[in-house]
PDB file of C-alpha atoms in Angstrom:
ATOM      1  CA  MET A   1      21.911 -29.528  26.112  1.00  0.00           C
ATOM      2  CA  THR A   2      19.196 -31.206  24.348  1.00  0.00           C
ATOM      3  CA  THR A   3      15.615 -29.644  25.127  1.00  0.00           C
ATOM      4  CA  LYS A   4      12.542 -31.719  26.445  1.00  0.00           C
ATOM      5  CA  GLY A   5      11.067 -31.880  22.951  1.00  0.00           C
ATOM      6  CA  GLU A   6      14.353 -33.080  21.451  1.00  0.00           C
ATOM      7  CA  GLN A   7      14.450 -35.811  24.112  1.00  0.00           C
ATOM      8  CA  THR A   8      10.872 -36.973  23.245  1.00  0.00           C
ATOM      9  CA  LYS A   9      11.512 -36.732  19.648  1.00  0.00           C
ATOM     10  CA  ALA A  10      14.901 -38.807  20.210  1.00  0.00           C
ATOM     11  CA  ARG A  11      12.897 -41.469  22.391  1.00  0.00           C
ATOM     12  CA  LEU A  12       9.963 -41.730  19.739  1.00  0.00           C
ATOM     13  CA  ALA A  13      12.525 -42.472  17.096  1.00  0.00           C
ATOM     14  CA  GLU A  14      14.254 -45.092  19.252  1.00  0.00           C
ATOM     15  CA  SER A  15      10.936 -46.768  20.301  1.00  0.00           C
ATOM     16  CA  MET A  16      10.047 -47.046  16.618  1.00  0.00           C
ATOM     17  CA  LEU A  17      13.346 -48.758  15.957  1.00  0.00           C
ATOM     18  CA  GLU A  18      13.027 -51.168  18.561  1.00  0.00           C
ATOM     19  CA  LEU A  19       9.657 -51.938  17.781  1.00  0.00           C
ATOM     20  CA  ILE A  20      10.095 -52.393  13.749  1.00  0.00           C
ATOM     21  CA  GLN A  21      12.998 -54.920  15.021  1.00  0.00           C
ATOM     22  CA  ALA A  22      10.871 -56.870  16.813  1.00  0.00           C
ATOM     23  CA  ASN A  23       7.270 -56.622  15.191  1.00  0.00           C
ATOM     24  CA  GLY A  24       8.234 -55.130  11.684  1.00  0.00           C
ATOM     25  CA  TYR A  25       7.066 -51.953  10.234  1.00  0.00           C
ATOM     26  CA  SER A  26       3.437 -53.072   9.224  1.00  0.00           C
ATOM     27  CA  GLY A  27       3.127 -54.575  12.775  1.00  0.00           C
ATOM     28  CA  THR A  28       4.266 -51.080  14.647  1.00  0.00           C
ATOM     29  CA  GLY A  29       1.128 -48.851  15.505  1.00  0.00           C
ATOM     30  CA  LEU A  30       1.668 -45.299  16.678  1.00  0.00           C
ATOM     31  CA  ASN A  31      -0.081 -46.057  19.894  1.00  0.00           C
ATOM     32  CA  ALA A  32       2.343 -48.635  20.732  1.00  0.00           C
ATOM     33  CA  VAL A  33       5.398 -46.205  19.975  1.00  0.00           C
ATOM     34  CA  ILE A  34       3.775 -43.497  22.079  1.00  0.00           C
ATOM     35  CA  ASP A  35       3.422 -46.334  24.963  1.00  0.00           C
ATOM     36  CA  HIS A  36       6.721 -47.481  24.445  1.00  0.00           C
ATOM     37  CA  ALA A  37       8.308 -44.331  24.388  1.00  0.00           C
ATOM     38  CA  SER A  38       6.412 -43.113  27.563  1.00  0.00           C
ATOM     39  CA  ALA A  39       5.504 -40.078  25.370  1.00  0.00           C
ATOM     40  CA  PRO A  40       2.702 -37.723  25.505  1.00  0.00           C
ATOM     41  CA  LYS A  41      -0.223 -38.274  23.213  1.00  0.00           C
ATOM     42  CA  GLY A  42      -0.065 -36.009  20.320  1.00  0.00           C
ATOM     43  CA  SER A  43       3.854 -35.870  20.443  1.00  0.00           C
ATOM     44  CA  VAL A  44       4.154 -38.174  17.402  1.00  0.00           C
ATOM     45  CA  TYR A  45       2.256 -35.515  15.110  1.00  0.00           C
ATOM     46  CA  PHE A  46       4.101 -32.563  16.876  1.00  0.00           C
ATOM     47  CA  HIS A  47       7.550 -33.979  16.223  1.00  0.00           C
ATOM     48  CA  PHE A  48       6.329 -36.043  13.136  1.00  0.00           C
ATOM     49  CA  PRO A  49       3.797 -34.206  10.987  1.00  0.00           C
ATOM     50  CA  ASP A  50       3.791 -36.968   8.502  1.00  0.00           C
ATOM     51  CA  GLY A  51       3.083 -39.601  11.102  1.00  0.00           C
ATOM     52  CA  LYS A  52       4.281 -43.083  10.923  1.00  0.00           C
ATOM     53  CA  GLU A  53       6.251 -42.627   7.466  1.00  0.00           C
ATOM     54  CA  GLY A  54       8.221 -39.550   8.981  1.00  0.00           C
ATOM     55  CA  LEU A  55       8.786 -41.704  12.287  1.00  0.00           C
ATOM     56  CA  GLY A  56       9.957 -44.795  10.144  1.00  0.00           C
ATOM     57  CA  VAL A  57      12.232 -42.703   8.198  1.00  0.00           C
ATOM     58  CA  ALA A  58      13.562 -41.488  11.529  1.00  0.00           C
ATOM     59  CA  ALA A  59      14.156 -45.252  12.792  1.00  0.00           C
ATOM     60  CA  VAL A  60      15.587 -45.901   9.964  1.00  0.00           C
ATOM     61  CA  GLU A  61      18.157 -43.174  10.052  1.00  0.00           C
ATOM     62  CA  LEU A  62      18.901 -43.764  13.513  1.00  0.00           C
ATOM     63  CA  ALA A  63      19.579 -47.465  12.502  1.00  0.00           C
ATOM     64  CA  ALA A  64      21.902 -46.308   9.803  1.00  0.00           C
ATOM     65  CA  LYS A  65      23.935 -44.379  12.478  1.00  0.00           C
ATOM     66  CA  GLN A  66      24.102 -47.129  14.879  1.00  0.00           C
ATOM     67  CA  PHE A  67      25.536 -49.582  12.587  1.00  0.00           C
ATOM     68  CA  GLY A  68      27.654 -46.904  11.085  1.00  0.00           C
ATOM     69  CA  ASP A  69      29.097 -46.120  14.517  1.00  0.00           C
ATOM     70  CA  LEU A  70      29.974 -49.783  14.726  1.00  0.00           C
ATOM     71  CA  ILE A  71      31.675 -49.772  11.534  1.00  0.00           C
ATOM     72  CA  ALA A  72      33.889 -46.707  12.456  1.00  0.00           C
ATOM     73  CA  GLU A  73      34.507 -48.562  15.871  1.00  0.00           C
ATOM     74  CA  ALA A  74      35.792 -51.584  14.355  1.00  0.00           C
ATOM     75  CA  SER A  75      37.824 -49.643  11.558  1.00  0.00           C
ATOM     76  CA  ASN A  76      39.530 -47.731  14.368  1.00  0.00           C
ATOM     77  CA  SER A  77      40.417 -50.712  16.497  1.00  0.00           C
ATOM     78  CA  ALA A  78      41.151 -53.403  13.948  1.00  0.00           C
ATOM     79  CA  GLY A  79      44.532 -53.771  12.416  1.00  0.00           C
ATOM     80  CA  SER A  80      42.946 -54.863   9.127  1.00  0.00           C
ATOM     81  CA  PRO A  81      39.575 -54.615   7.077  1.00  0.00           C
ATOM     82  CA  ALA A  82      39.285 -58.492   7.356  1.00  0.00           C
ATOM     83  CA  VAL A  83      39.645 -57.943  11.452  1.00  0.00           C
ATOM     84  CA  ALA A  84      37.460 -54.986  11.169  1.00  0.00           C
ATOM     85  CA  ALA A  85      34.562 -56.914   9.158  1.00  0.00           C
ATOM     86  CA  ARG A  86      34.807 -59.956  11.859  1.00  0.00           C
ATOM     87  CA  TYR A  87      34.536 -57.437  14.834  1.00  0.00           C
ATOM     88  CA  ALA A  88      31.380 -55.919  13.062  1.00  0.00           C
ATOM     89  CA  ILE A  89      29.630 -59.160  12.268  1.00  0.00           C
ATOM     90  CA  GLU A  90      30.647 -60.763  15.797  1.00  0.00           C
ATOM     91  CA  ALA A  91      28.968 -57.806  17.421  1.00  0.00           C
ATOM     92  CA  LEU A  92      25.847 -58.182  15.504  1.00  0.00           C
ATOM     93  CA  ALA A  93      25.722 -62.021  16.231  1.00  0.00           C
ATOM     94  CA  ASP A  94      25.866 -60.834  20.012  1.00  0.00           C
ATOM     95  CA  ILE A  95      22.967 -58.431  19.710  1.00  0.00           C
ATOM     96  CA  VAL A  96      20.819 -60.984  17.616  1.00  0.00           C
ATOM     97  CA  GLY A  97      21.698 -63.905  20.140  1.00  0.00           C
ATOM     98  CA  ARG A  98      20.992 -61.722  23.291  1.00  0.00           C
ATOM     99  CA  SER A  99      17.792 -60.635  21.917  1.00  0.00           C
ATOM    100  CA  ASN A 100      16.704 -64.307  21.553  1.00  0.00           C
ATOM    101  CA  PHE A 101      16.669 -63.468  18.007  1.00  0.00           C
ATOM    102  CA  ARG A 102      13.500 -61.087  18.063  1.00  0.00           C
ATOM    103  CA  LEU A 103      16.121 -58.251  16.856  1.00  0.00           C
ATOM    104  CA  GLY A 104      17.024 -57.985  13.563  1.00  0.00           C
ATOM    105  CA  CYS A 105      18.177 -55.198  11.064  1.00  0.00           C
ATOM    106  CA  PRO A 106      15.231 -52.632  10.809  1.00  0.00           C
ATOM    107  CA  VAL A 107      16.630 -51.423   7.616  1.00  0.00           C
ATOM    108  CA  SER A 108      16.054 -54.543   5.864  1.00  0.00           C
ATOM    109  CA  VAL A 109      12.756 -55.219   7.412  1.00  0.00           C
ATOM    110  CA  VAL A 110      11.453 -51.835   6.112  1.00  0.00           C
ATOM    111  CA  THR A 111      12.990 -52.391   2.751  1.00  0.00           C
ATOM    112  CA  LEU A 112      11.210 -55.654   2.453  1.00  0.00           C
ATOM    113  CA  GLU A 113       7.570 -54.313   3.848  1.00  0.00           C
ATOM    114  CA  MET A 114       7.648 -50.945   2.496  1.00  0.00           C
ATOM    115  CA  GLY A 115      10.122 -50.266  -0.633  1.00  0.00           C
ATOM    116  CA  ALA A 116       7.566 -50.790  -3.092  1.00  0.00           C
ATOM    117  CA  GLU A 117       4.908 -48.650  -1.152  1.00  0.00           C
ATOM    118  CA  SER A 118       6.685 -45.783   0.098  1.00  0.00           C
ATOM    119  CA  GLU A 119       9.326 -44.104  -2.004  1.00  0.00           C
ATOM    120  CA  ARG A 120      10.562 -42.155   0.843  1.00  0.00           C
ATOM    121  CA  LEU A 121      10.929 -45.130   2.969  1.00  0.00           C
ATOM    122  CA  ARG A 122      12.725 -46.819   0.220  1.00  0.00           C
ATOM    123  CA  GLN A 123      15.152 -43.851  -0.394  1.00  0.00           C
ATOM    124  CA  ALA A 124      15.776 -43.789   3.506  1.00  0.00           C
ATOM    125  CA  CYS A 125      16.690 -47.524   3.133  1.00  0.00           C
ATOM    126  CA  ALA A 126      18.979 -47.024   0.174  1.00  0.00           C
ATOM    127  CA  GLN A 127      20.833 -44.204   1.948  1.00  0.00           C
ATOM    128  CA  ALA A 128      21.239 -46.320   4.906  1.00  0.00           C
ATOM    129  CA  PHE A 129      22.796 -48.981   2.933  1.00  0.00           C
ATOM    130  CA  GLU A 130      24.838 -46.445   1.126  1.00  0.00           C
ATOM    131  CA  SER A 131      26.220 -44.955   4.451  1.00  0.00           C
ATOM    132  CA  TRP A 132      27.578 -48.491   5.406  1.00  0.00           C
ATOM    133  CA  ILE A 133      28.967 -49.302   1.876  1.00  0.00           C
ATOM    134  CA  ALA A 134      30.745 -45.908   1.373  1.00  0.00           C
ATOM    135  CA  PRO A 135      33.273 -46.158   4.651  1.00  0.00           C
ATOM    136  CA  THR A 136      33.750 -49.961   3.999  1.00  0.00           C
ATOM    137  CA  THR A 137      34.702 -49.063   0.322  1.00  0.00           C
ATOM    138  CA  ALA A 138      37.155 -46.369   1.715  1.00  0.00           C
ATOM    139  CA  LEU A 139      38.597 -48.882   4.138  1.00  0.00           C
ATOM    140  CA  LEU A 140      39.210 -51.396   1.433  1.00  0.00           C
ATOM    141  CA  GLU A 141      40.769 -48.640  -1.024  1.00  0.00           C
ATOM    142  CA  ALA A 142      43.008 -47.546   1.924  1.00  0.00           C
ATOM    143  CA  SER A 143      44.121 -51.317   1.983  1.00  0.00           C
ATOM    144  CA  GLY A 144      45.201 -50.989  -1.928  1.00  0.00           C
ATOM    145  CA  LEU A 145      42.150 -52.325  -3.712  1.00  0.00           C
ATOM    146  CA  LEU A 146      40.938 -50.138  -6.718  1.00  0.00           C
ATOM    147  CA  SER A 147      37.951 -48.147  -6.220  1.00  0.00           C
ATOM    148  CA  ALA A 148      35.498 -50.177  -8.481  1.00  0.00           C
ATOM    149  CA  GLU A 149      36.905 -53.329  -6.835  1.00  0.00           C
ATOM    150  CA  ALA A 150      36.639 -51.885  -3.490  1.00  0.00           C
ATOM    151  CA  ARG A 151      32.986 -50.730  -3.885  1.00  0.00           C
ATOM    152  CA  ASP A 152      32.005 -54.006  -5.448  1.00  0.00           C
ATOM    153  CA  LEU A 153      33.367 -56.007  -2.413  1.00  0.00           C
ATOM    154  CA  ALA A 154      31.921 -53.362   0.218  1.00  0.00           C
ATOM    155  CA  THR A 155      28.543 -54.000  -1.429  1.00  0.00           C
ATOM    156  CA  VAL A 156      28.982 -57.818  -1.122  1.00  0.00           C
ATOM    157  CA  ILE A 157      30.192 -57.412   2.373  1.00  0.00           C
ATOM    158  CA  VAL A 158      27.021 -55.313   3.474  1.00  0.00           C
ATOM    159  CA  SER A 159      24.808 -57.716   1.498  1.00  0.00           C
ATOM    160  CA  THR A 160      26.063 -60.757   3.120  1.00  0.00           C
ATOM    161  CA  ILE A 161      25.851 -59.252   6.392  1.00  0.00           C
ATOM    162  CA  GLU A 162      22.120 -58.327   5.862  1.00  0.00           C
ATOM    163  CA  GLY A 163      21.251 -61.723   4.679  1.00  0.00           C
ATOM    164  CA  SER A 164      22.986 -63.650   7.512  1.00  0.00           C
ATOM    165  CA  VAL A 165      20.922 -61.456   9.998  1.00  0.00           C
ATOM    166  CA  ILE A 166      17.696 -62.613   8.487  1.00  0.00           C
ATOM    167  CA  VAL A 167      18.809 -66.373   8.199  1.00  0.00           C
ATOM    168  CA  SER A 168      20.055 -66.532  11.821  1.00  0.00           C
ATOM    169  CA  ARG A 169      16.920 -64.988  13.003  1.00  0.00           C
ATOM    170  CA  ALA A 170      14.826 -67.748  10.967  1.00  0.00           C
ATOM    171  CA  MET A 171      17.230 -70.263  12.149  1.00  0.00           C
ATOM    172  CA  GLN A 172      17.371 -69.076  15.932  1.00  0.00           C
ATOM    173  CA  SER A 173      21.408 -69.688  15.601  1.00  0.00           C
ATOM    174  CA  THR A 174      24.110 -67.148  15.191  1.00  0.00           C
ATOM    175  CA  GLN A 175      25.857 -69.842  13.118  1.00  0.00           C
ATOM    176  CA  PRO A 176      24.886 -68.094  10.042  1.00  0.00           C
ATOM    177  CA  LEU A 177      26.532 -64.781  11.450  1.00  0.00           C
ATOM    178  CA  LYS A 178      29.622 -66.513  12.384  1.00  0.00           C
ATOM    179  CA  SER A 179      30.038 -68.489   9.026  1.00  0.00           C
ATOM    180  CA  ALA A 180      29.495 -65.087   7.301  1.00  0.00           C
ATOM    181  CA  ALA A 181      32.177 -63.513   9.502  1.00  0.00           C
ATOM    182  CA  ASP A 182      34.778 -66.469   8.357  1.00  0.00           C
ATOM    183  CA  VAL A 183      33.919 -65.959   4.761  1.00  0.00           C
ATOM    184  CA  VAL A 184      33.985 -62.328   4.620  1.00  0.00           C
ATOM    185  CA  ALA A 185      37.158 -62.146   6.358  1.00  0.00           C
ATOM    186  CA  ALA A 186      38.554 -64.876   4.165  1.00  0.00           C
ATOM    187  CA  LEU A 187      37.410 -63.093   0.957  1.00  0.00           C
ATOM    188  CA  ILE A 188      38.821 -59.748   2.214  1.00  0.00           C
ATOM    189  CA  ASN A 189      42.167 -61.172   3.033  1.00  0.00           C
ATOM    190  CA  GLN A 190      42.427 -62.736  -0.605  1.00  0.00           C
ATOM    191  CA  ARG A 191      41.488 -59.642  -2.322  1.00  0.00           C
ATOM    192  CA  CYS A 192      43.821 -57.461  -0.284  1.00  0.00           C
ATOM    193  CA  GLN A 193      46.665 -59.976  -0.970  1.00  0.00           C
ATOM    194  CA  MET A 194      45.816 -59.903  -4.669  1.00  0.00           C
ATOM    195  CA  ALA A 195      45.912 -55.993  -4.515  1.00  0.00           C
ATOM    196  CA  GLY A 196      49.555 -56.355  -2.962  1.00  0.00           C
ATOM    197  CA  GLU A 197      50.559 -58.551  -5.481  1.00  0.00           C
ATOM    198  CA  ARG A 198      49.510 -56.208  -8.240  1.00  0.00           C
ATOM    199  CA  SER A 199      51.476 -53.233  -6.907  1.00  0.00           C
TER     200      SER A 199
END
């Protein structure tokens, strides 16, 4: 059972995440986070003594977990890596579309805004991307790809998804994400077929 303090800390991280998605890292102030989370004043520095940077790291870690859970769900419910990738991308397209294109990937937002300013935030973002690349690599390896080949393809997949989220928001259309789903699925099928022919 979580304590009241733990619940407040979680609410603050969730609010920071939502506000970064909508307003960017630079556009998100601590007072806005406190108001959004309906948290007591002073709670930010109690739970995050290093202030906004620490709260930003917590938000990035939460985003990493959420998309990681989506990858795991897709992998467990799909019959192949291509189907899993399509499932994950289509789920993201639904989230972006339902938010009226206000919500995107907070990890890419923080990377672009703060990657050169805060080494701690850059590392948190790098770890988030790695937490998505690693299980995708494992899924591809299980389908017969060699380790290095699987890693390269997993990196391309995650990078493609990140880019298509940004383009979808700019164009106010989920078509870039849908196109990414088609191309990624076809690429995975092609590589897995080549691996099968090799073995």
